[in-house]
């Protein structure tokens, strides 16, 4: 089968690899119809993780079930499915308490709970930027979708970024009527803004400097805040009469940049501490890592010097971590079916798998208009 393979920093290629196959009785094999390039894939693409060369990338996947193992009893061949990026067993303590993103049984990597497709430190699983994908524990992990092709570009967001944006808002503790600031206008940040409105936010600010991202934020009723035009905290405080916001979502992660392009891993955390009111909440779904090969001392990534003293003094709360997709994806699917949610508004490009290397390069370089890329392996 054809698959996108990691070759090294800023180098990926579409190659022939062995077909994905059923390896355990509870496996299924899915033929991919859509697989997205995620902003977090760029950490690997840029050489900022320990992902091994030869890894098939891609954790935002959907398609049609082509084969099931003898232990699969619920999912059927021919089912159209969304594949959560979490690979979970369904029976460990974390899975049974709703934390499928921190499954204790599926990732053999020492010190890591939680597994995923095609991602650094998240287990030995190949990703879905390919023609076929092996799905372990298929009955637990797969979400069935209506047959056909309707809502394809909306449903493809269910594997990761829509639930992740939703989770960021939930982690912040948002209540209906709250004001929310989302730092980062990439796909996850835009999904957080969309989710905040769906959950009842009175006002949402999206902070970024890319004009195309800010336009998308404004297209759904959010207030775009261009941090290249001035301190985003001051801009939001001015708009809110000095009150700030009730809740904040961090959707940037450890590679945060200032307006001049310099990296500051603490930047968005500091901004959120300063713009969220006393006793307000912050949800962090941007990726932070314990090791960063892009640094002279990789372990320094685990020591982010943010304004914890101010955070404590303001009595704020913070929730962090990868989204447990299964906790949300059924409800979000139904919001799409009924027309309440339309996460496909962020899609800018749909390309065949063969064009994935060029798409990665353009997405990584933040070329104007490249906001969300969908790969179509069957094209």
mmCIF file of C-alpha atoms in Angstrom, residues 29-158:
data_model
loop_
_atom_site.group_PDB
_atom_site.id
_atom_site.type_symbol
_atom_site.label_atom_id
_atom_site.label_comp_id
_atom_site.label_asym_id
_atom_site.label_seq_id
_atom_site.Cartn_x
_atom_site.Cartn_y
_atom_site.Cartn_z
ATOM 1 C CA UNK A 29 -8.540 -2.721 8.960
ATOM 2 C CA UNK A 30 -9.939 0.551 7.609
ATOM 3 C CA UNK A 31 -9.540 1.774 4.040
ATOM 4 C CA UNK A 32 -8.935 5.498 4.434
ATOM 5 C CA UNK A 33 -11.148 7.983 2.633
ATOM 6 C CA UNK A 34 -9.759 11.084 4.369
ATOM 7 C CA UNK A 35 -6.678 11.622 6.536
ATOM 8 C CA UNK A 36 -5.752 15.116 7.686
ATOM 9 C CA UNK A 37 -2.452 16.861 8.266
ATOM 10 C CA UNK A 38 -2.512 18.102 11.871
ATOM 11 C CA UNK A 39 -0.623 21.048 13.302
ATOM 12 C CA UNK A 40 0.962 18.694 15.827
ATOM 13 C CA UNK A 41 2.369 16.642 12.914
ATOM 14 C CA UNK A 42 4.593 19.623 12.239
ATOM 15 C CA UNK A 43 6.477 19.106 15.513
ATOM 16 C CA UNK A 44 7.642 15.790 14.035
ATOM 17 C CA UNK A 45 8.099 17.190 10.539
ATOM 18 C CA UNK A 46 10.422 19.895 11.886
ATOM 19 C CA UNK A 47 12.548 17.409 13.802
ATOM 20 C CA UNK A 48 11.336 18.554 17.211
ATOM 21 C CA UNK A 49 10.389 15.086 18.492
ATOM 22 C CA UNK A 50 11.990 11.664 18.785
ATOM 23 C CA UNK A 51 9.851 10.081 16.054
ATOM 24 C CA UNK A 52 11.789 7.365 14.265
ATOM 25 C CA UNK A 53 12.575 7.446 10.558
ATOM 26 C CA UNK A 54 10.284 5.146 8.613
ATOM 27 C CA UNK A 55 7.207 5.924 10.712
ATOM 28 C CA UNK A 56 3.957 6.183 8.751
ATOM 29 C CA UNK A 57 2.380 9.449 9.912
ATOM 30 C CA UNK A 58 -1.244 10.468 10.370
ATOM 31 C CA UNK A 59 -3.568 10.393 13.373
ATOM 32 C CA UNK A 60 -6.690 12.153 11.989
ATOM 33 C CA UNK A 61 -8.362 9.342 10.086
ATOM 34 C CA UNK A 62 -11.685 8.100 8.735
ATOM 35 C CA UNK A 63 -12.789 5.553 6.184
ATOM 36 C CA UNK A 64 -14.595 2.289 5.485
ATOM 37 C CA UNK A 65 -14.020 -0.937 7.422
ATOM 38 C CA UNK A 66 -12.491 -3.471 5.040
ATOM 39 C CA UNK A 67 -11.734 -6.388 7.366
ATOM 40 C CA UNK A 68 -12.371 -7.356 10.996
ATOM 41 C CA UNK A 69 -10.797 -9.921 13.275
ATOM 42 C CA UNK A 70 -12.793 -12.824 14.724
ATOM 43 C CA UNK A 71 -13.092 -11.043 18.077
ATOM 44 C CA UNK A 72 -14.851 -7.993 16.621
ATOM 45 C CA UNK A 73 -18.592 -8.280 17.158
ATOM 46 C CA UNK A 74 -20.036 -4.761 16.863
ATOM 47 C CA UNK A 75 -18.170 -3.130 13.973
ATOM 48 C CA UNK A 76 -18.943 -4.620 10.565
ATOM 49 C CA UNK A 77 -17.214 -4.731 7.206
ATOM 50 C CA UNK A 78 -18.567 -1.832 5.144
ATOM 51 C CA UNK A 79 -19.149 0.466 8.118
ATOM 52 C CA UNK A 80 -18.156 4.076 7.600
ATOM 53 C CA UNK A 81 -16.156 5.081 10.660
ATOM 54 C CA UNK A 82 -14.234 7.837 12.382
ATOM 55 C CA UNK A 83 -10.996 6.679 14.022
ATOM 56 C CA UNK A 84 -10.174 8.537 17.262
ATOM 57 C CA UNK A 85 -6.478 9.366 17.446
ATOM 58 C CA UNK A 86 -6.386 7.729 20.901
ATOM 59 C CA UNK A 87 -5.684 3.980 20.768
ATOM 60 C CA UNK A 88 -7.333 2.632 23.905
ATOM 61 C CA UNK A 89 -8.070 -0.780 25.363
ATOM 62 C CA UNK A 90 -11.456 0.111 26.844
ATOM 63 C CA UNK A 91 -10.910 -1.806 30.075
ATOM 64 C CA UNK A 92 -8.067 -0.242 32.095
ATOM 65 C CA UNK A 93 -8.760 2.165 34.943
ATOM 66 C CA UNK A 94 -8.298 5.281 32.836
ATOM 67 C CA UNK A 95 -10.428 4.001 29.952
ATOM 68 C CA UNK A 96 -13.294 2.975 32.221
ATOM 69 C CA UNK A 97 -13.303 6.408 33.867
ATOM 70 C CA UNK A 98 -13.495 8.279 30.559
ATOM 71 C CA UNK A 99 -9.789 8.948 29.986
ATOM 72 C CA UNK A 100 -9.141 6.936 26.833
ATOM 73 C CA UNK A 101 -6.343 9.408 26.014
ATOM 74 C CA UNK A 102 -4.344 7.975 28.917
ATOM 75 C CA UNK A 103 -4.892 4.249 28.392
ATOM 76 C CA UNK A 104 -2.405 2.302 30.511
ATOM 77 C CA UNK A 105 -2.268 -0.827 28.328
ATOM 78 C CA UNK A 106 -1.687 0.214 24.720
ATOM 79 C CA UNK A 107 1.626 2.095 24.824
ATOM 80 C CA UNK A 108 4.773 0.131 25.750
ATOM 81 C CA UNK A 109 6.886 3.320 25.836
ATOM 82 C CA UNK A 110 8.275 3.700 29.341
ATOM 83 C CA UNK A 111 6.682 6.529 31.306
ATOM 84 C CA UNK A 112 3.911 7.153 28.758
ATOM 85 C CA UNK A 113 0.222 6.451 29.238
ATOM 86 C CA UNK A 114 -1.864 6.844 26.109
ATOM 87 C CA UNK A 115 -1.237 5.694 22.551
ATOM 88 C CA UNK A 116 -1.903 7.159 19.110
ATOM 89 C CA UNK A 117 -1.414 6.466 15.424
ATOM 90 C CA UNK A 118 1.734 7.671 13.688
ATOM 91 C CA UNK A 119 3.073 9.842 16.479
ATOM 92 C CA UNK A 120 6.287 10.171 18.486
ATOM 93 C CA UNK A 121 6.367 8.333 21.839
ATOM 94 C CA UNK A 122 2.769 7.179 21.396
ATOM 95 C CA UNK A 123 3.481 3.534 20.688
ATOM 96 C CA UNK A 124 4.484 1.369 17.723
ATOM 97 C CA UNK A 125 1.390 2.093 15.654
ATOM 98 C CA UNK A 126 1.531 3.267 12.056
ATOM 99 C CA UNK A 127 -0.584 6.232 11.039
ATOM 100 C CA UNK A 128 -3.326 6.683 8.502
ATOM 101 C CA UNK A 129 -1.786 8.968 5.899
ATOM 102 C CA UNK A 130 -1.941 5.810 3.857
ATOM 103 C CA UNK A 131 -4.379 3.635 1.968
ATOM 104 C CA UNK A 132 -5.069 1.267 4.890
ATOM 105 C CA UNK A 133 -4.943 1.486 8.690
ATOM 106 C CA UNK A 134 -4.913 -1.202 11.360
ATOM 107 C CA UNK A 135 -7.206 -0.283 14.277
ATOM 108 C CA UNK A 136 -6.663 -2.212 17.548
ATOM 109 C CA UNK A 137 -9.617 -2.836 19.898
ATOM 110 C CA UNK A 138 -11.911 -1.885 17.033
ATOM 111 C CA UNK A 139 -15.233 -2.348 18.839
ATOM 112 C CA UNK A 140 -14.160 0.156 21.480
ATOM 113 C CA UNK A 141 -12.262 2.638 19.338
ATOM 114 C CA UNK A 142 -14.282 3.077 16.158
ATOM 115 C CA UNK A 143 -17.214 5.482 15.853
ATOM 116 C CA UNK A 144 -19.823 4.496 13.280
ATOM 117 C CA UNK A 145 -21.037 7.188 10.878
ATOM 118 C CA UNK A 146 -23.992 7.400 8.492
ATOM 119 C CA UNK A 147 -23.314 5.563 5.252
ATOM 120 C CA UNK A 148 -22.522 7.512 2.117
ATOM 121 C CA UNK A 149 -20.301 10.536 1.642
ATOM 122 C CA UNK A 150 -22.334 13.328 3.237
ATOM 123 C CA UNK A 151 -20.480 15.493 5.786
ATOM 124 C CA UNK A 152 -17.148 13.844 4.883
ATOM 125 C CA UNK A 153 -15.120 16.983 5.560
ATOM 126 C CA UNK A 154 -16.974 17.635 8.814
ATOM 127 C CA UNK A 155 -16.768 14.061 10.090
ATOM 128 C CA UNK A 156 -13.034 13.928 9.417
ATOM 129 C CA UNK A 157 -12.567 16.497 12.219
ATOM 130 C CA UNK A 158 -14.025 14.026 14.760
#
